mmCIF file of C-alpha atoms in Angstrom:
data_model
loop_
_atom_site.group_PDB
_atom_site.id
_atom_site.type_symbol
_atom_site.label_atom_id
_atom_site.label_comp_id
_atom_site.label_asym_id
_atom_site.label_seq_id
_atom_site.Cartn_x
_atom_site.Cartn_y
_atom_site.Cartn_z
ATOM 1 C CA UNK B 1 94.882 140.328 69.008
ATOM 2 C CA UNK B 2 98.262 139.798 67.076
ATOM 3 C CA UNK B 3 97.903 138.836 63.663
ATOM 4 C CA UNK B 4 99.825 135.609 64.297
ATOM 5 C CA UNK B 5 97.129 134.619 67.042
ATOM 6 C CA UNK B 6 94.101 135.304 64.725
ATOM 7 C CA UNK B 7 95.474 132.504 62.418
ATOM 8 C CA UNK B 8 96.141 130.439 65.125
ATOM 9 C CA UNK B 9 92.995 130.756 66.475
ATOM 10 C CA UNK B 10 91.276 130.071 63.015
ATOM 11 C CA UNK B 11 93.280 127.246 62.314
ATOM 12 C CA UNK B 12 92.456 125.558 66.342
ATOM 13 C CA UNK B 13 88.848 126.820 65.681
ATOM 14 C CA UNK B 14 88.521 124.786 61.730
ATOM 15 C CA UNK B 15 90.363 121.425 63.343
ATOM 16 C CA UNK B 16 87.869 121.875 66.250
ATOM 17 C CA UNK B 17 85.121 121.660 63.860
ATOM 18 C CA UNK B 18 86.337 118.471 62.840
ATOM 19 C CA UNK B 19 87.341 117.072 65.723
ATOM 20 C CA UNK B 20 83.458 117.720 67.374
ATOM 21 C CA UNK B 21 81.473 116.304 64.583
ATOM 22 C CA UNK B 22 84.114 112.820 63.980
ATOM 23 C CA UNK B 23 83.592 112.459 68.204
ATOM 24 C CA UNK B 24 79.604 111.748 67.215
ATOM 25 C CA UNK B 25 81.099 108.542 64.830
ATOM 26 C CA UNK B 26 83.421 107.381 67.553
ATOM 27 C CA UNK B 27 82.751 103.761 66.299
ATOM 28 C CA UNK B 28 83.774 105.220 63.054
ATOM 29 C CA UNK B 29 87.282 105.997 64.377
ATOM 30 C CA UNK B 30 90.269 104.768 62.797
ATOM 31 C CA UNK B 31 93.692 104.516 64.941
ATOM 32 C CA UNK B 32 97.170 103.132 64.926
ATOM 33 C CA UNK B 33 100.098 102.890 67.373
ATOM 34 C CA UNK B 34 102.837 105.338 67.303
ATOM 35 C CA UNK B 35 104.792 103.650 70.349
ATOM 36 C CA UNK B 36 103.492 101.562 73.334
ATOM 37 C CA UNK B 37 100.056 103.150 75.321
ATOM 38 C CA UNK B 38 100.690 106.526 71.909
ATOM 39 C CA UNK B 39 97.669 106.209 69.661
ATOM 40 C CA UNK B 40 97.590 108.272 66.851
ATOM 41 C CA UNK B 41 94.133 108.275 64.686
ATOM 42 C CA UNK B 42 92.397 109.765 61.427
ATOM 43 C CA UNK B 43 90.964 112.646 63.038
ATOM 44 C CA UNK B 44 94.172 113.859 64.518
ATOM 45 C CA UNK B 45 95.733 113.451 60.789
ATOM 46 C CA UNK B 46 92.922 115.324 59.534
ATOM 47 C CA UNK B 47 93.020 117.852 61.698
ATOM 48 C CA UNK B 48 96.601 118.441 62.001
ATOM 49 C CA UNK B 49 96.615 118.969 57.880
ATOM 50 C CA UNK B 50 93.839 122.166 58.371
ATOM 51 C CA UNK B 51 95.714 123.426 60.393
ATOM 52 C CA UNK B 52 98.808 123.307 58.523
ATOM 53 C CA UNK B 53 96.813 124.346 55.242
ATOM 54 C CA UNK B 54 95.582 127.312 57.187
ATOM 55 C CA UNK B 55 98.673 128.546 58.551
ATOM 56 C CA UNK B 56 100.262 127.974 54.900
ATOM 57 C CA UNK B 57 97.570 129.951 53.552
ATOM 58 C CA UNK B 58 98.701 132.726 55.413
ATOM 59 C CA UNK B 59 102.685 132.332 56.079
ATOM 60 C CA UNK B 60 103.967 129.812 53.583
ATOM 61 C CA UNK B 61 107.509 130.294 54.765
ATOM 62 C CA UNK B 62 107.395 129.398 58.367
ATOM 63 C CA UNK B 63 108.084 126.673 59.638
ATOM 64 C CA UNK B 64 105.899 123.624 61.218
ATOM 65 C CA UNK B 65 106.802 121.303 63.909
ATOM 66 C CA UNK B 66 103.416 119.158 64.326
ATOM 67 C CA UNK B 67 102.884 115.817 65.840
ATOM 68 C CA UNK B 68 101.580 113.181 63.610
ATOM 69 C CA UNK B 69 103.407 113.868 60.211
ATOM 70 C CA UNK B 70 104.323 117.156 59.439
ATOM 71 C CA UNK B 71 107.975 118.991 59.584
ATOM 72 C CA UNK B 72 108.298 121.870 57.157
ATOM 73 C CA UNK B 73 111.608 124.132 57.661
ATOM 74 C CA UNK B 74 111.175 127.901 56.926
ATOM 75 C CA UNK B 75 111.387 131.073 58.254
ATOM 76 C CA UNK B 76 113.122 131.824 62.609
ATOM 77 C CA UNK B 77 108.904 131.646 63.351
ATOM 78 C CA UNK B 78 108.033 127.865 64.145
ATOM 79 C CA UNK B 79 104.322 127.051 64.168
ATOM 80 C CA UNK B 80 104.251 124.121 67.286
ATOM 81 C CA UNK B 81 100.986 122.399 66.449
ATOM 82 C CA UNK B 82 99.506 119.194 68.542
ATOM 83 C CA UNK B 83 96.137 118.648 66.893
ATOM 84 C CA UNK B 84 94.699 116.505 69.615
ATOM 85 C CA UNK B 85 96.375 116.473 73.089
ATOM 86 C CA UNK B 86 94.407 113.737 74.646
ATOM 87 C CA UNK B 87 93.667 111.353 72.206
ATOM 88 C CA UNK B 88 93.428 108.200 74.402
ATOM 89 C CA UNK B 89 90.466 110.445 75.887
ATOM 90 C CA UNK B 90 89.040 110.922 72.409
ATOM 91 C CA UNK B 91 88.989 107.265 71.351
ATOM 92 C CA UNK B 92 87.324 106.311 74.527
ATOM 93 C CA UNK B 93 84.738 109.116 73.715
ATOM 94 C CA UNK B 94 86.259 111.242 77.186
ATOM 95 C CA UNK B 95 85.348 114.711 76.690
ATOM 96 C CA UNK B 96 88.413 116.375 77.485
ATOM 97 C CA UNK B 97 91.118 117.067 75.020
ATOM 98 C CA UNK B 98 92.129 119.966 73.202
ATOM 99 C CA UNK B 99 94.302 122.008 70.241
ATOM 100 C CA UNK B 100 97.152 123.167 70.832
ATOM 101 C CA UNK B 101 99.100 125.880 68.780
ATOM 102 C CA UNK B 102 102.201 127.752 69.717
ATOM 103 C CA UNK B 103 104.418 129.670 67.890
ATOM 104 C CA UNK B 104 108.026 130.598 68.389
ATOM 105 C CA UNK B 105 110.444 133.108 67.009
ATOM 106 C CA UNK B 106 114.075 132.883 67.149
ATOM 107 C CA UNK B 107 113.610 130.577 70.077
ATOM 108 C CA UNK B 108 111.142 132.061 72.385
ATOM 109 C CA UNK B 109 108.235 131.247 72.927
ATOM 110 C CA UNK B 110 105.880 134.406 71.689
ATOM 111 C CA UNK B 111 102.308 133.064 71.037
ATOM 112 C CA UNK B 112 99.987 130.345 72.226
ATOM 113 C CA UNK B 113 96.604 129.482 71.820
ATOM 114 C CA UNK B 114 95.082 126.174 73.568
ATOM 115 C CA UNK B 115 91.087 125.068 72.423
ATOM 116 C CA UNK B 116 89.072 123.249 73.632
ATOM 117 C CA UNK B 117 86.308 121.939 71.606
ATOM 118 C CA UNK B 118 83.882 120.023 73.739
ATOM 119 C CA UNK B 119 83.490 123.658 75.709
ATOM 120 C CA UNK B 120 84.192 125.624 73.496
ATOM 121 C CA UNK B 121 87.093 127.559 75.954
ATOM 122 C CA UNK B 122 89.742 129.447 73.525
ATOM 123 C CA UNK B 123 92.908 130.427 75.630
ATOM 124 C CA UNK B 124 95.415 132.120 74.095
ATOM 125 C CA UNK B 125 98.255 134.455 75.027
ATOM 126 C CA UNK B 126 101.291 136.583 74.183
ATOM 127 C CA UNK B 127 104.252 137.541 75.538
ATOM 128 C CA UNK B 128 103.936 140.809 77.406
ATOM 129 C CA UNK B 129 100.184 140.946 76.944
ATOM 130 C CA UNK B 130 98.812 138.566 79.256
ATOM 131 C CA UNK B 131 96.576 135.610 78.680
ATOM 132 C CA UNK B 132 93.240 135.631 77.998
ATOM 133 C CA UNK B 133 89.693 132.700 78.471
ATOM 134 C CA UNK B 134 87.227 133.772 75.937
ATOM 135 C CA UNK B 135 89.595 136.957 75.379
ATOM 136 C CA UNK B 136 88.873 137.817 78.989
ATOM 137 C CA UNK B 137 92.187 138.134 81.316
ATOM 138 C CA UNK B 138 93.032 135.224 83.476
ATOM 139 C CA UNK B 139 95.613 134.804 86.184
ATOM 140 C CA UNK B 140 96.917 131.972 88.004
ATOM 141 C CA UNK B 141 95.199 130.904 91.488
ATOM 142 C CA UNK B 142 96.121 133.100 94.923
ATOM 143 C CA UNK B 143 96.086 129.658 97.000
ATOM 144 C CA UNK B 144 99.106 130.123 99.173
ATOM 145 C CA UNK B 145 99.190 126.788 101.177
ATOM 146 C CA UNK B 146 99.465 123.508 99.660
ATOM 147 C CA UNK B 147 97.088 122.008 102.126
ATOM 148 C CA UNK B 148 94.167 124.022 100.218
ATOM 149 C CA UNK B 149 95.937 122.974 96.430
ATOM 150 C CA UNK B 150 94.430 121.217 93.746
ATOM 151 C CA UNK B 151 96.881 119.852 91.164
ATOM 152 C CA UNK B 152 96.939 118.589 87.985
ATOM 153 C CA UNK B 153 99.238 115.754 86.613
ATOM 154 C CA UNK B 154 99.701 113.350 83.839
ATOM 155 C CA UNK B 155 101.400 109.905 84.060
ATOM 156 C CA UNK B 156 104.933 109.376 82.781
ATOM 157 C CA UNK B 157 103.118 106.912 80.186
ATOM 158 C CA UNK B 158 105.922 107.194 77.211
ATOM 159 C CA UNK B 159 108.792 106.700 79.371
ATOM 160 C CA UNK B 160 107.859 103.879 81.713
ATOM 161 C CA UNK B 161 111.217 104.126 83.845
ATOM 162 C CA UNK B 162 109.901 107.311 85.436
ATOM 163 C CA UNK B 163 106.777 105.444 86.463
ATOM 164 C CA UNK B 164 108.510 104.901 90.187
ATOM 165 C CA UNK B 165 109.102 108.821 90.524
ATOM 166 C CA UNK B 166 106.014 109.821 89.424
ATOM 167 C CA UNK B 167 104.278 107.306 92.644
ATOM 168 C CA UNK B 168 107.170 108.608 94.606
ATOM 169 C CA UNK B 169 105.940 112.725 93.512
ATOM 170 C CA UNK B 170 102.418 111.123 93.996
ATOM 171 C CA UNK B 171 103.053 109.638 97.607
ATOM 172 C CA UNK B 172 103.813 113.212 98.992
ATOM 173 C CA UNK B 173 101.560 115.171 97.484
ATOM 174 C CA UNK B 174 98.708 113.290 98.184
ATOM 175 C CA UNK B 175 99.171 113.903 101.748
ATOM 176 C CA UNK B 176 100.258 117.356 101.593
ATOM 177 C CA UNK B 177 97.820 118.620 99.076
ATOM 178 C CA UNK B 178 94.098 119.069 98.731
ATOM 179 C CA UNK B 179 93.788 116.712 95.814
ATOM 180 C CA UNK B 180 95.372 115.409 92.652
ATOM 181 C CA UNK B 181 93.996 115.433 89.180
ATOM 182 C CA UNK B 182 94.742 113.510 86.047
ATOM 183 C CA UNK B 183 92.377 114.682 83.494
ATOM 184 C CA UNK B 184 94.523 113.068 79.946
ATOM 185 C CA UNK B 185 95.580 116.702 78.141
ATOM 186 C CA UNK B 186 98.798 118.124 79.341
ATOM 187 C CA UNK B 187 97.710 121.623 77.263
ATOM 188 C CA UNK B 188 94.428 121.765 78.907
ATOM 189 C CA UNK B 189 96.247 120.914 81.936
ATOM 190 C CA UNK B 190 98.540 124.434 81.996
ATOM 191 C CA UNK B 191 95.766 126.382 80.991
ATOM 192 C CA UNK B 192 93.637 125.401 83.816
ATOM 193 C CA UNK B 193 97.188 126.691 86.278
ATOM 194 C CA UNK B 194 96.972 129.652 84.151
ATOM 195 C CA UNK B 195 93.427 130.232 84.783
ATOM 196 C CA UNK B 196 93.044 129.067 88.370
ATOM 197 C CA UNK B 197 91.758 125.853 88.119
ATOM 198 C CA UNK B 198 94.750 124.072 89.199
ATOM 199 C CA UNK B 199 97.333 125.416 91.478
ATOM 200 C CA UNK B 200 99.955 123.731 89.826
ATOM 201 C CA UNK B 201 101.008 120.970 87.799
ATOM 202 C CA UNK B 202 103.590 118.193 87.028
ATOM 203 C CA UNK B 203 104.791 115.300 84.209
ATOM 204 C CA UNK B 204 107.627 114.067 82.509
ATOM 205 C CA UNK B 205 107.979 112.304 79.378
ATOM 206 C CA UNK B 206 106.140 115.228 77.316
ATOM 207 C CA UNK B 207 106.946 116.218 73.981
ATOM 208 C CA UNK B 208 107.389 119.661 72.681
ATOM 209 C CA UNK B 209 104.082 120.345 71.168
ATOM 210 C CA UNK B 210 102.689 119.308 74.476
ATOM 211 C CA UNK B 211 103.512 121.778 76.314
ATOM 212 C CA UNK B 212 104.881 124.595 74.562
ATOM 213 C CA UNK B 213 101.513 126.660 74.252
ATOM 214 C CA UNK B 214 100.441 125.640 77.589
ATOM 215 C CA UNK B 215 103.898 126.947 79.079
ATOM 216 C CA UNK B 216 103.476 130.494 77.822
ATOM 217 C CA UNK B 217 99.720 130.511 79.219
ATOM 218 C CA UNK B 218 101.053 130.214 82.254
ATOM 219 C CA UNK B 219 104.060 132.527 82.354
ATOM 220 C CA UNK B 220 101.342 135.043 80.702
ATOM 221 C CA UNK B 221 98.742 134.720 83.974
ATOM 222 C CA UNK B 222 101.506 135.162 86.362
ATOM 223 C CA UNK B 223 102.482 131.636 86.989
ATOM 224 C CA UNK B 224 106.140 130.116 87.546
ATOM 225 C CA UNK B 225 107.504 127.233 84.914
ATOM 226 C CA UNK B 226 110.564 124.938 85.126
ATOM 227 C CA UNK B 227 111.924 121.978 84.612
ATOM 228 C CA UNK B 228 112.585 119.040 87.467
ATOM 229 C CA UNK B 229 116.252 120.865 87.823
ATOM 230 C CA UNK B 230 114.585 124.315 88.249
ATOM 231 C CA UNK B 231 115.937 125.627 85.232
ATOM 232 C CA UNK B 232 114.252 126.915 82.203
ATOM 233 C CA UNK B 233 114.846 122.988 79.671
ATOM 234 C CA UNK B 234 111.487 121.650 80.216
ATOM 235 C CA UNK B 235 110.734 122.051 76.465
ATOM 236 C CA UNK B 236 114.427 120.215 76.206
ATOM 237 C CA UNK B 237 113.680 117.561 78.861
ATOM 238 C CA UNK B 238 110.318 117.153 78.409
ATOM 239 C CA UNK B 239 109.898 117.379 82.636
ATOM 240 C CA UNK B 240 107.268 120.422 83.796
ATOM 241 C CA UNK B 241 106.311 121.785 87.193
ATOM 242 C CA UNK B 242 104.435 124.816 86.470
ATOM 243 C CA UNK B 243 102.360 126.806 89.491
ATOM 244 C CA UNK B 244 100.936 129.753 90.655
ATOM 245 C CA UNK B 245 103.515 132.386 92.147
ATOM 246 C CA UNK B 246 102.937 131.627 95.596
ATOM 247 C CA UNK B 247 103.071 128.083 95.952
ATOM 248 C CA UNK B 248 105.802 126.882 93.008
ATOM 249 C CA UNK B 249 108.691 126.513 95.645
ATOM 250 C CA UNK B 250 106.355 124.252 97.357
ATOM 251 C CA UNK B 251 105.770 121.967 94.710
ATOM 252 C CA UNK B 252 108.919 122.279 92.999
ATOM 253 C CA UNK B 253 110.590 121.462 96.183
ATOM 254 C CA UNK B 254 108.886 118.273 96.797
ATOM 255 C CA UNK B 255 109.086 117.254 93.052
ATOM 256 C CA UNK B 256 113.203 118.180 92.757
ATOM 257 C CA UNK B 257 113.830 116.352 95.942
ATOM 258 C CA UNK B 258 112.267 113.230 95.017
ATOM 259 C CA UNK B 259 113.606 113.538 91.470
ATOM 260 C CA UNK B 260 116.818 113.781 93.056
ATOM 261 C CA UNK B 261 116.151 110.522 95.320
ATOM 262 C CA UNK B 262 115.264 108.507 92.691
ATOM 263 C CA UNK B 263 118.148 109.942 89.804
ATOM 264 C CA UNK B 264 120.969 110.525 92.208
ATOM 265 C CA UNK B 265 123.276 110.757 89.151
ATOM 266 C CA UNK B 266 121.205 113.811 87.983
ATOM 267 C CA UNK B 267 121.887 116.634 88.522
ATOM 268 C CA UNK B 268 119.005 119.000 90.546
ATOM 269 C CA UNK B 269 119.102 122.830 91.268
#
Protein backbone atom coordinates (compact mmCIF):
# COMPACT_ATOMS: atom_id res chain seq x y z
CA UNK A 1 0.00 0.00 0.00
CA UNK A 2 1.39 3.58 -0.84
CA UNK A 3 2.62 5.41 1.96
CA UNK A 4 0.10 8.19 1.33
CA UNK A 5 -2.83 5.53 1.69
CA UNK A 6 -1.50 4.09 5.03
CA UNK A 7 -2.03 7.61 6.55
CA UNK A 8 -5.13 7.93 5.02
CA UNK A 9 -6.29 4.91 6.16
CA UNK A 10 -5.09 5.64 9.82
CA UNK A 11 -6.48 8.89 9.87
CA UNK A 12 -10.36 7.34 8.36
CA UNK A 13 -9.68 4.41 10.81
CA UNK A 14 -8.96 7.08 14.30
CA UNK A 15 -12.18 9.43 13.13
CA UNK A 16 -14.05 6.08 12.76
CA UNK A 17 -13.32 5.34 16.26
CA UNK A 18 -14.95 8.37 17.18
CA UNK A 19 -17.58 8.50 15.08
CA UNK A 20 -18.81 4.63 16.41
CA UNK A 21 -18.62 5.26 20.06
CA UNK A 22 -20.46 9.26 19.84
CA UNK A 23 -23.37 7.13 17.55
CA UNK A 24 -24.10 5.13 21.13
CA UNK A 25 -24.88 9.00 22.76
CA UNK A 26 -26.96 10.01 19.80
CA UNK A 27 -29.16 12.03 22.29
CA UNK A 28 -25.88 13.48 23.23
CA UNK A 29 -25.40 14.95 19.73
CA UNK A 30 -24.83 18.46 19.16
CA UNK A 31 -25.65 20.03 15.52
CA UNK A 32 -26.05 23.25 13.65
CA UNK A 33 -27.14 24.33 10.15
CA UNK A 34 -24.67 25.01 7.52
CA UNK A 35 -27.43 25.89 4.77
CA UNK A 36 -31.09 24.70 4.39
CA UNK A 37 -31.70 20.49 4.88
CA UNK A 38 -26.91 20.73 5.55
CA UNK A 39 -26.40 19.79 9.17
CA UNK A 40 -23.12 19.93 10.37
CA UNK A 41 -22.49 18.47 14.13
CA UNK A 42 -19.72 17.95 16.94
CA UNK A 43 -18.71 14.66 15.88
CA UNK A 44 -18.04 15.61 12.33
CA UNK A 45 -15.83 18.66 13.86
CA UNK A 46 -14.16 16.25 15.95
CA UNK A 47 -13.47 13.98 13.61
CA UNK A 48 -12.50 16.07 10.80
CA UNK A 49 -9.62 17.70 13.31
CA UNK A 50 -7.96 13.80 13.79
CA UNK A 51 -7.83 13.54 10.77
CA UNK A 52 -6.21 16.66 9.94
CA UNK A 53 -3.82 16.21 13.09
CA UNK A 54 -2.92 12.86 11.65
CA UNK A 55 -2.18 13.77 8.25
CA UNK A 56 -0.13 16.89 9.76
CA UNK A 57 1.69 14.55 11.80
CA UNK A 58 2.95 13.02 8.88
CA UNK A 59 3.02 15.76 5.88
CA UNK A 60 2.80 19.16 7.50
CA UNK A 61 3.14 20.87 4.17
CA UNK A 62 0.27 19.61 2.19
CA UNK A 63 -2.48 20.96 1.81
CA UNK A 64 -6.21 20.29 3.28
CA UNK A 65 -9.46 20.92 1.68
CA UNK A 66 -12.03 19.46 4.42
CA UNK A 67 -15.63 20.16 4.91
CA UNK A 68 -16.60 21.66 8.15
CA UNK A 69 -13.68 24.16 8.90
CA UNK A 70 -10.48 23.42 7.68
CA UNK A 71 -8.44 24.98 4.50
CA UNK A 72 -4.69 24.80 4.90
CA UNK A 73 -2.59 25.72 1.57
CA UNK A 74 0.69 23.75 1.08
CA UNK A 75 2.41 21.61 -1.00
CA UNK A 76 0.72 20.43 -5.28
CA UNK A 77 -0.67 17.19 -2.86
CA UNK A 78 -4.26 18.21 -1.51
CA UNK A 79 -5.62 15.99 1.26
CA UNK A 80 -9.78 16.06 0.25
CA UNK A 81 -11.24 15.03 3.58
CA UNK A 82 -15.27 14.72 4.29
CA UNK A 83 -15.36 13.37 7.84
CA UNK A 84 -18.93 12.23 7.75
CA UNK A 85 -20.71 11.84 4.35
CA UNK A 86 -24.15 11.17 5.58
CA UNK A 87 -24.69 13.04 8.48
CA UNK A 88 -28.50 13.53 8.27
CA UNK A 89 -28.21 9.54 8.54
CA UNK A 90 -26.03 9.88 11.62
CA UNK A 91 -28.25 12.27 13.58
CA UNK A 92 -31.22 10.13 12.95
CA UNK A 93 -29.05 7.18 14.28
CA UNK A 94 -29.18 5.53 10.27
CA UNK A 95 -26.36 3.27 10.04
CA UNK A 96 -24.95 4.20 6.89
CA UNK A 97 -22.42 6.89 6.44
CA UNK A 98 -18.88 6.91 5.97
CA UNK A 99 -15.10 8.74 5.75
CA UNK A 100 -14.00 9.88 3.05
CA UNK A 101 -10.29 10.77 2.16
CA UNK A 102 -8.80 11.55 -1.18
CA UNK A 103 -5.79 12.95 -2.13
CA UNK A 104 -4.67 14.79 -5.21
CA UNK A 105 -1.43 15.82 -6.79
CA UNK A 106 -0.99 18.45 -9.26
CA UNK A 107 -4.62 18.00 -10.09
CA UNK A 108 -5.32 14.39 -10.43
CA UNK A 109 -6.84 12.50 -8.54
CA UNK A 110 -4.10 9.72 -7.20
CA UNK A 111 -5.44 8.20 -3.91
CA UNK A 112 -8.71 7.44 -2.20
CA UNK A 113 -9.79 5.68 0.64
CA UNK A 114 -13.70 5.55 1.64
CA UNK A 115 -14.64 3.82 5.47
CA UNK A 116 -17.17 2.80 6.65
CA UNK A 117 -17.51 2.46 10.29
CA UNK A 118 -20.74 0.77 11.18
CA UNK A 119 -19.17 -2.35 8.93
CA UNK A 120 -16.18 -1.87 9.24
CA UNK A 121 -15.59 -1.97 5.02
CA UNK A 122 -12.15 0.04 4.18
CA UNK A 123 -12.04 0.80 0.33
CA UNK A 124 -9.33 2.39 -0.93
CA UNK A 125 -7.52 2.74 -4.25
CA UNK A 126 -4.78 4.16 -6.46
CA UNK A 127 -4.27 5.13 -9.68
CA UNK A 128 -2.91 2.31 -11.79
CA UNK A 129 -3.25 -0.22 -8.99
CA UNK A 130 -6.75 -1.00 -8.78
CA UNK A 131 -9.13 -0.76 -5.89
CA UNK A 132 -9.35 -2.82 -3.20
CA UNK A 133 -12.59 -4.01 -0.12
CA UNK A 134 -10.72 -5.16 2.85
CA UNK A 135 -7.45 -4.91 0.54
CA UNK A 136 -9.08 -7.54 -1.63
CA UNK A 137 -9.59 -6.43 -5.50
CA UNK A 138 -12.98 -5.28 -6.51
CA UNK A 139 -14.43 -4.47 -9.89
CA UNK A 140 -17.47 -2.88 -11.01
CA UNK A 141 -20.72 -5.15 -11.77
CA UNK A 142 -20.89 -7.24 -15.38
CA UNK A 143 -24.82 -6.40 -15.56
CA UNK A 144 -25.17 -5.50 -19.18
CA UNK A 145 -28.95 -4.60 -19.43
CA UNK A 146 -30.54 -1.96 -17.52
CA UNK A 147 -33.64 -3.99 -17.02
CA UNK A 148 -31.49 -6.26 -14.47
CA UNK A 149 -29.70 -2.69 -12.84
CA UNK A 150 -29.75 -1.59 -9.47
CA UNK A 151 -28.80 2.06 -8.97
CA UNK A 152 -27.87 4.24 -6.50
CA UNK A 153 -28.81 8.01 -6.21
CA UNK A 154 -28.93 10.90 -3.89
CA UNK A 155 -31.42 13.83 -4.03
CA UNK A 156 -30.38 17.22 -5.40
CA UNK A 157 -31.10 18.43 -1.64
CA UNK A 158 -28.56 21.65 -1.69
CA UNK A 159 -29.68 22.95 -4.88
CA UNK A 160 -33.46 22.71 -4.83
CA UNK A 161 -33.90 23.98 -8.58
CA UNK A 162 -32.62 20.62 -9.81
CA UNK A 163 -35.29 18.91 -7.74
CA UNK A 164 -37.61 18.72 -11.17
CA UNK A 165 -34.65 16.90 -13.11
CA UNK A 166 -33.80 14.68 -10.63
CA UNK A 167 -38.02 13.30 -10.72
CA UNK A 168 -37.63 13.76 -14.40
CA UNK A 169 -34.00 11.20 -14.24
CA UNK A 170 -36.22 9.33 -11.64
CA UNK A 171 -39.41 8.90 -13.93
CA UNK A 172 -37.31 6.90 -16.55
CA UNK A 173 -35.32 4.96 -14.70
CA UNK A 174 -37.75 3.61 -12.60
CA UNK A 175 -39.32 1.96 -15.45
CA UNK A 176 -36.33 0.98 -17.25
CA UNK A 177 -34.31 -0.27 -14.38
CA UNK A 178 -34.47 -2.99 -11.78
CA UNK A 179 -34.62 -0.61 -8.87
CA UNK A 180 -33.44 2.66 -7.43
CA UNK A 181 -31.60 3.27 -4.23
CA UNK A 182 -31.08 6.27 -2.04
CA UNK A 183 -29.10 5.14 0.84
CA UNK A 184 -27.82 9.16 2.25
CA UNK A 185 -23.71 8.82 1.50
CA UNK A 186 -22.70 9.80 -1.94
CA UNK A 187 -18.95 8.13 -1.02
CA UNK A 188 -20.45 4.96 0.07
CA UNK A 189 -22.57 5.31 -2.86
CA UNK A 190 -19.43 5.04 -5.63
CA UNK A 191 -17.85 2.50 -3.75
CA UNK A 192 -20.71 0.20 -3.83
CA UNK A 193 -20.50 0.91 -8.28
CA UNK A 194 -16.96 0.16 -7.74
CA UNK A 195 -17.57 -2.96 -5.95
CA UNK A 196 -20.70 -4.27 -7.65
CA UNK A 197 -23.29 -3.36 -5.53
CA UNK A 198 -24.75 -0.78 -7.67
CA UNK A 199 -24.57 -0.71 -11.36
CA UNK A 200 -24.39 2.81 -11.48
CA UNK A 201 -25.12 5.96 -9.94
CA UNK A 202 -26.32 9.62 -10.24
CA UNK A 203 -26.66 13.31 -8.24
CA UNK A 204 -26.05 16.77 -8.62
CA UNK A 205 -25.48 19.40 -6.22
CA UNK A 206 -22.33 17.49 -4.61
CA UNK A 207 -19.41 19.08 -3.30
CA UNK A 208 -15.87 18.16 -3.91
CA UNK A 209 -15.07 16.15 -0.91
CA UNK A 210 -18.12 14.18 -1.79
CA UNK A 211 -17.14 12.61 -4.38
CA UNK A 212 -13.64 12.90 -5.10
CA UNK A 213 -12.49 9.55 -3.32
CA UNK A 214 -15.49 7.79 -4.44
CA UNK A 215 -14.70 8.86 -8.19
CA UNK A 216 -11.27 7.26 -8.28
CA UNK A 217 -12.81 3.94 -6.66
CA UNK A 218 -14.61 3.64 -9.45
CA UNK A 219 -12.29 4.51 -12.32
CA UNK A 220 -9.86 2.00 -10.25
CA UNK A 221 -12.57 -1.19 -10.53
CA UNK A 222 -13.13 -0.56 -14.11
CA UNK A 223 -16.06 1.72 -13.99
CA UNK A 224 -16.87 4.87 -16.32
CA UNK A 225 -17.28 8.58 -14.55
CA UNK A 226 -18.60 11.88 -15.98
CA UNK A 227 -20.33 14.65 -15.57
CA UNK A 228 -24.20 15.37 -16.90
CA UNK A 229 -22.29 16.84 -20.23
CA UNK A 230 -20.18 13.63 -20.54
CA UNK A 231 -17.09 15.29 -19.92
CA UNK A 232 -14.60 14.80 -17.23
CA UNK A 233 -16.03 18.48 -14.65
CA UNK A 234 -18.04 16.55 -12.29
CA UNK A 235 -15.63 17.53 -9.45
CA UNK A 236 -16.19 21.25 -11.16
CA UNK A 237 -19.99 20.90 -11.50
CA UNK A 238 -20.68 18.94 -8.80
CA UNK A 239 -23.12 16.57 -11.36
CA UNK A 240 -21.95 12.55 -11.36
CA UNK A 241 -23.11 9.58 -13.40
CA UNK A 242 -20.68 6.97 -12.68
CA UNK A 243 -21.34 3.04 -13.92
CA UNK A 244 -20.01 -0.07 -14.72
CA UNK A 245 -18.36 -0.32 -18.32
CA UNK A 246 -21.13 -1.92 -19.94
CA UNK A 247 -24.07 -0.11 -19.07
CA UNK A 248 -22.72 3.83 -18.58
CA UNK A 249 -24.03 4.86 -22.14
CA UNK A 250 -27.26 3.61 -20.92
CA UNK A 251 -27.57 5.63 -18.02
CA UNK A 252 -25.69 8.49 -19.14
CA UNK A 253 -27.91 8.64 -22.08
CA UNK A 254 -31.09 8.84 -20.25
CA UNK A 255 -29.60 11.25 -17.59
CA UNK A 256 -27.91 13.82 -20.49
CA UNK A 257 -31.12 13.77 -22.39
CA UNK A 258 -33.30 14.74 -19.68
CA UNK A 259 -30.68 17.16 -18.36
CA UNK A 260 -30.82 18.59 -21.65
CA UNK A 261 -34.84 18.80 -21.59
CA UNK A 262 -35.00 20.45 -18.59
CA UNK A 263 -31.60 23.07 -19.13
CA UNK A 264 -32.05 23.66 -22.81
CA UNK A 265 -29.59 26.59 -22.45
CA UNK A 266 -26.92 24.03 -21.31
CA UNK A 267 -24.91 22.77 -23.07
CA UNK A 268 -24.84 18.53 -23.25
CA UNK A 269 -22.27 16.23 -25.07
Amino acid sequence: MHPLVNIAVSAARRAGKTVMHKSYRIDQLKFDFKGARDFVTNVDVQAEEQIVETIQEAYPNHTIIAEEQHSIPGSDIEWIIDPLDGTLNYIHGVPQYSISIAIRQNGQLMHAVVYNPVQEELFTASRGVGAYLNDKRIRASDTRKLDYALIGTGFPYRELDNVELWIAIFRELAKKTAGVRRPGSAALDLAYVACGRFDGFWESGLKLWDMAAGALLVQEAGGIISDFNGDQEFLQTGMIIAGNSHLYDDLAGIIQRKYRECHPKKRTA
